[in-house]
mmCIF file of C-alpha atoms in Angstrom:
data_model
loop_
_atom_site.group_PDB
_atom_site.id
_atom_site.type_symbol
_atom_site.label_atom_id
_atom_site.label_comp_id
_atom_site.label_asym_id
_atom_site.label_seq_id
_atom_site.Cartn_x
_atom_site.Cartn_y
_atom_site.Cartn_z
ATOM 1 C CA UNK A 1 -27.368 -3.522 -8.124
ATOM 2 C CA UNK A 2 -26.560 -0.375 -6.219
ATOM 3 C CA UNK A 3 -23.735 2.104 -5.987
ATOM 4 C CA UNK A 4 -23.408 2.239 -2.218
ATOM 5 C CA UNK A 5 -22.307 5.676 -1.048
ATOM 6 C CA UNK A 6 -19.761 6.412 1.652
ATOM 7 C CA UNK A 7 -21.235 6.415 5.155
ATOM 8 C CA UNK A 8 -23.989 3.869 4.500
ATOM 9 C CA UNK A 9 -24.082 0.476 6.232
ATOM 10 C CA UNK A 10 -24.484 -2.572 3.953
ATOM 11 C CA UNK A 11 -27.568 -3.678 5.866
ATOM 12 C CA UNK A 12 -31.125 -2.634 6.568
ATOM 13 C CA UNK A 13 -30.881 -2.341 10.363
ATOM 14 C CA UNK A 14 -29.345 0.670 12.099
ATOM 15 C CA UNK A 15 -26.622 0.008 14.662
ATOM 16 C CA UNK A 16 -26.868 3.568 15.982
ATOM 17 C CA UNK A 17 -29.689 6.089 15.479
ATOM 18 C CA UNK A 18 -27.577 8.323 13.226
ATOM 19 C CA UNK A 19 -26.351 5.519 10.947
ATOM 20 C CA UNK A 20 -27.618 5.449 7.368
ATOM 21 C CA UNK A 21 -28.579 2.059 5.947
ATOM 22 C CA UNK A 22 -29.609 0.600 2.608
ATOM 23 C CA UNK A 23 -33.220 1.294 3.595
ATOM 24 C CA UNK A 24 -32.430 5.026 3.371
ATOM 25 C CA UNK A 25 -31.351 4.700 -0.265
ATOM 26 C CA UNK A 26 -34.308 3.035 -1.950
ATOM 27 C CA UNK A 27 -37.574 1.250 -1.251
ATOM 28 C CA UNK A 28 -36.209 -2.277 -1.709
ATOM 29 C CA UNK A 29 -38.556 -5.270 -1.639
ATOM 30 C CA UNK A 30 -38.700 -6.815 1.842
ATOM 31 C CA UNK A 31 -37.162 -10.148 0.788
ATOM 32 C CA UNK A 32 -33.832 -8.908 -0.621
ATOM 33 C CA UNK A 33 -30.547 -8.765 1.233
ATOM 34 C CA UNK A 34 -27.003 -7.729 0.321
ATOM 35 C CA UNK A 35 -24.625 -10.307 -1.102
ATOM 36 C CA UNK A 36 -21.489 -9.622 0.880
ATOM 37 C CA UNK A 37 -20.643 -6.311 2.463
ATOM 38 C CA UNK A 38 -18.897 -3.046 1.931
ATOM 39 C CA UNK A 39 -17.731 -1.273 5.056
ATOM 40 C CA UNK A 40 -19.450 1.940 6.051
ATOM 41 C CA UNK A 41 -16.375 3.862 4.879
ATOM 42 C CA UNK A 42 -16.244 2.093 1.498
ATOM 43 C CA UNK A 43 -18.256 2.840 -1.636
ATOM 44 C CA UNK A 44 -19.295 1.139 -4.817
ATOM 45 C CA UNK A 45 -20.957 -1.885 -6.328
ATOM 46 C CA UNK A 46 -23.191 -3.947 -4.074
ATOM 47 C CA UNK A 47 -25.596 -6.649 -5.196
ATOM 48 C CA UNK A 48 -28.853 -7.327 -3.395
ATOM 49 C CA UNK A 49 -30.933 -10.428 -4.045
ATOM 50 C CA UNK A 50 -33.571 -12.824 -2.829
ATOM 51 C CA UNK A 51 -31.705 -15.675 -4.603
ATOM 52 C CA UNK A 52 -30.133 -17.896 -1.932
ATOM 53 C CA UNK A 53 -28.162 -19.893 -4.508
ATOM 54 C CA UNK A 54 -26.575 -16.719 -5.864
ATOM 55 C CA UNK A 55 -25.725 -15.587 -2.354
ATOM 56 C CA UNK A 56 -24.055 -18.930 -1.624
ATOM 57 C CA UNK A 57 -22.071 -18.977 -4.897
ATOM 58 C CA UNK A 58 -20.727 -15.466 -4.425
ATOM 59 C CA UNK A 59 -19.909 -15.770 -0.734
ATOM 60 C CA UNK A 60 -18.462 -19.288 -0.672
ATOM 61 C CA UNK A 61 -14.647 -18.858 -0.595
ATOM 62 C CA UNK A 62 -14.180 -22.001 -2.712
ATOM 63 C CA UNK A 63 -15.536 -20.188 -5.794
ATOM 64 C CA UNK A 64 -12.939 -17.375 -5.657
ATOM 65 C CA UNK A 65 -14.798 -14.977 -7.923
ATOM 66 C CA UNK A 66 -12.791 -11.829 -8.730
ATOM 67 C CA UNK A 67 -13.725 -8.458 -7.290
ATOM 68 C CA UNK A 68 -12.044 -5.261 -8.453
ATOM 69 C CA UNK A 69 -11.553 -2.242 -6.227
ATOM 70 C CA UNK A 70 -10.368 1.235 -7.141
ATOM 71 C CA UNK A 71 -8.238 2.391 -4.248
ATOM 72 C CA UNK A 72 -6.887 5.863 -3.599
ATOM 73 C CA UNK A 73 -3.779 5.533 -1.442
ATOM 74 C CA UNK A 74 -1.577 8.000 0.346
ATOM 75 C CA UNK A 75 1.701 8.270 -1.536
ATOM 76 C CA UNK A 76 2.890 6.906 -4.864
ATOM 77 C CA UNK A 77 3.722 3.191 -4.562
ATOM 78 C CA UNK A 78 7.194 2.138 -5.630
ATOM 79 C CA UNK A 79 7.688 -0.745 -8.081
ATOM 80 C CA UNK A 80 8.786 -2.921 -5.127
ATOM 81 C CA UNK A 81 5.614 -2.064 -3.201
ATOM 82 C CA UNK A 82 3.462 -2.870 -6.249
ATOM 83 C CA UNK A 83 5.253 -6.226 -6.619
ATOM 84 C CA UNK A 84 4.772 -7.005 -2.927
ATOM 85 C CA UNK A 85 1.091 -6.089 -3.230
ATOM 86 C CA UNK A 86 0.656 -8.299 -6.315
ATOM 87 C CA UNK A 87 2.321 -11.215 -4.533
ATOM 88 C CA UNK A 88 -0.261 -11.026 -1.747
ATOM 89 C CA UNK A 89 1.241 -9.642 1.454
ATOM 90 C CA UNK A 90 0.783 -11.255 4.844
ATOM 91 C CA UNK A 91 -1.822 -9.446 6.935
ATOM 92 C CA UNK A 92 -3.179 -9.870 10.473
ATOM 93 C CA UNK A 93 -6.774 -11.026 10.849
ATOM 94 C CA UNK A 94 -8.197 -11.719 14.296
ATOM 95 C CA UNK A 95 -4.697 -11.846 15.753
ATOM 96 C CA UNK A 96 -3.390 -14.387 13.235
ATOM 97 C CA UNK A 97 -1.157 -14.006 10.190
ATOM 98 C CA UNK A 98 -2.864 -14.605 6.854
ATOM 99 C CA UNK A 99 -0.919 -14.929 3.595
ATOM 100 C CA UNK A 100 -3.122 -13.178 1.060
ATOM 101 C CA UNK A 101 -3.576 -14.789 -2.318
ATOM 102 C CA UNK A 102 -1.906 -12.961 -5.228
ATOM 103 C CA UNK A 103 -3.684 -9.835 -6.480
ATOM 104 C CA UNK A 104 -3.886 -8.216 -9.874
ATOM 105 C CA UNK A 105 -2.520 -4.681 -9.380
ATOM 106 C CA UNK A 106 -2.582 -1.771 -11.826
ATOM 107 C CA UNK A 107 -1.987 1.944 -11.437
ATOM 108 C CA UNK A 108 -4.980 3.864 -12.755
ATOM 109 C CA UNK A 109 -6.326 7.407 -13.063
ATOM 110 C CA UNK A 110 -10.096 6.959 -12.819
ATOM 111 C CA UNK A 111 -12.588 9.738 -13.377
ATOM 112 C CA UNK A 112 -14.531 9.591 -10.131
ATOM 113 C CA UNK A 113 -16.666 12.253 -8.511
ATOM 114 C CA UNK A 114 -15.351 13.783 -5.303
ATOM 115 C CA UNK A 115 -16.526 12.067 -2.151
ATOM 116 C CA UNK A 116 -18.734 13.674 0.474
ATOM 117 C CA UNK A 117 -17.151 14.141 2.931
ATOM 118 C CA UNK A 118 -13.883 14.679 1.074
ATOM 119 C CA UNK A 119 -10.874 12.478 1.734
ATOM 120 C CA UNK A 120 -8.083 13.652 4.005
ATOM 121 C CA UNK A 121 -5.860 15.985 2.025
ATOM 122 C CA UNK A 122 -2.203 16.545 2.907
ATOM 123 C CA UNK A 123 -0.496 19.371 1.092
ATOM 124 C CA UNK A 124 2.947 17.733 1.075
ATOM 125 C CA UNK A 125 1.921 14.113 0.441
ATOM 126 C CA UNK A 126 0.827 12.972 -2.999
ATOM 127 C CA UNK A 127 -1.859 10.365 -3.491
ATOM 128 C CA UNK A 128 -2.466 7.869 -6.269
ATOM 129 C CA UNK A 129 -5.021 5.335 -7.496
ATOM 130 C CA UNK A 130 -4.659 1.588 -7.856
ATOM 131 C CA UNK A 131 -6.952 -1.059 -9.270
ATOM 132 C CA UNK A 132 -6.786 -4.214 -7.144
ATOM 133 C CA UNK A 133 -8.488 -7.440 -8.158
ATOM 134 C CA UNK A 134 -8.668 -10.149 -5.531
ATOM 135 C CA UNK A 135 -10.362 -13.492 -5.241
ATOM 136 C CA UNK A 136 -10.766 -13.820 -1.495
ATOM 137 C CA UNK A 137 -12.817 -11.679 0.827
ATOM 138 C CA UNK A 138 -11.218 -11.300 4.227
ATOM 139 C CA UNK A 139 -12.462 -8.535 6.517
ATOM 140 C CA UNK A 140 -11.064 -5.144 5.379
ATOM 141 C CA UNK A 141 -8.562 -7.021 3.227
ATOM 142 C CA UNK A 142 -7.972 -4.275 0.654
ATOM 143 C CA UNK A 143 -7.161 -1.764 3.393
ATOM 144 C CA UNK A 144 -4.932 -4.271 5.184
ATOM 145 C CA UNK A 145 -2.890 -5.314 2.132
ATOM 146 C CA UNK A 146 -2.301 -1.687 1.137
ATOM 147 C CA UNK A 147 -1.221 -0.800 4.679
ATOM 148 C CA UNK A 148 1.049 -3.874 4.741
ATOM 149 C CA UNK A 149 3.099 -2.440 1.865
ATOM 150 C CA UNK A 150 3.140 1.063 3.369
ATOM 151 C CA UNK A 151 0.323 2.860 1.534
ATOM 152 C CA UNK A 152 -2.751 3.639 3.645
ATOM 153 C CA UNK A 153 -6.107 3.741 1.874
ATOM 154 C CA UNK A 154 -7.810 7.112 1.600
ATOM 155 C CA UNK A 155 -10.771 5.985 -0.495
ATOM 156 C CA UNK A 156 -12.044 2.567 -1.556
ATOM 157 C CA UNK A 157 -14.574 1.930 -4.333
ATOM 158 C CA UNK A 158 -15.672 -1.555 -5.389
ATOM 159 C CA UNK A 159 -15.749 -1.236 -9.162
ATOM 160 C CA UNK A 160 -16.590 -4.779 -10.284
ATOM 161 C CA UNK A 161 -17.707 -8.230 -9.260
ATOM 162 C CA UNK A 162 -16.568 -10.608 -12.015
ATOM 163 C CA UNK A 163 -17.951 -8.828 -15.150
ATOM 164 C CA UNK A 164 -20.614 -6.731 -13.387
ATOM 165 C CA UNK A 165 -19.327 -3.166 -13.076
ATOM 166 C CA UNK A 166 -20.451 0.208 -11.814
ATOM 167 C CA UNK A 167 -20.885 1.207 -15.473
ATOM 168 C CA UNK A 168 -23.716 -1.345 -15.678
ATOM 169 C CA UNK A 169 -25.744 0.941 -13.433
ATOM 170 C CA UNK A 170 -25.962 3.291 -16.442
ATOM 171 C CA UNK A 171 -25.849 6.411 -14.276
ATOM 172 C CA UNK A 172 -28.464 5.168 -11.820
ATOM 173 C CA UNK A 173 -27.767 4.671 -8.121
ATOM 174 C CA UNK A 174 -30.016 1.576 -8.055
ATOM 175 C CA UNK A 175 -30.856 -0.761 -10.930
ATOM 176 C CA UNK A 176 -32.938 -3.916 -10.952
ATOM 177 C CA UNK A 177 -31.447 -6.538 -13.268
ATOM 178 C CA UNK A 178 -32.687 -9.771 -14.795
ATOM 179 C CA UNK A 179 -31.455 -13.043 -13.254
ATOM 180 C CA UNK A 180 -30.202 -14.423 -16.595
ATOM 181 C CA UNK A 181 -28.274 -11.220 -17.341
ATOM 182 C CA UNK A 182 -26.720 -11.234 -13.881
ATOM 183 C CA UNK A 183 -25.771 -14.926 -13.932
ATOM 184 C CA UNK A 184 -24.152 -14.502 -17.363
ATOM 185 C CA UNK A 185 -22.125 -11.469 -16.203
ATOM 186 C CA UNK A 186 -21.104 -13.306 -13.031
ATOM 187 C CA UNK A 187 -20.092 -16.308 -15.168
ATOM 188 C CA UNK A 188 -22.433 -18.584 -13.221
ATOM 189 C CA UNK A 189 -24.306 -21.400 -14.872
#
């Protein structure tokens, strides 16, 4: 498990010479790879494994495992916007409309450290935090659903995958975990 920082690619190979990758964070064993991705401009929980079965179970859309994101948005969403977000707004993916599955949406006030570099700050525009739990993983879906209801994302942190959370890192940026512990927390048998 790692807490992927902002500006790091969720892979071991650089796309450009100045890109940071997972290899810059820790001396991972050569046979592990990330399960899923977080965009370079996203932060938070990322699992790495050499377990192909785990990779398949978590990435196969049929399993619909929940993932929770803490999202700082520009503005303070109205009750109607929160309802539209929870219903699963229609977004565009590769030029086609996609009706998102319903999301669990909560307003939150998390205690998170400031990001480096800091988010865009606008003196006359408030920002707020939401917790979004979704069960599908379309490309940049969290950013797209928030934009679809009128609230652009300023910061995105994956907080949980099923019952595995950032708190399970116990203050570490990288933590090796036991397969049985991980499978139990991911509710896999």
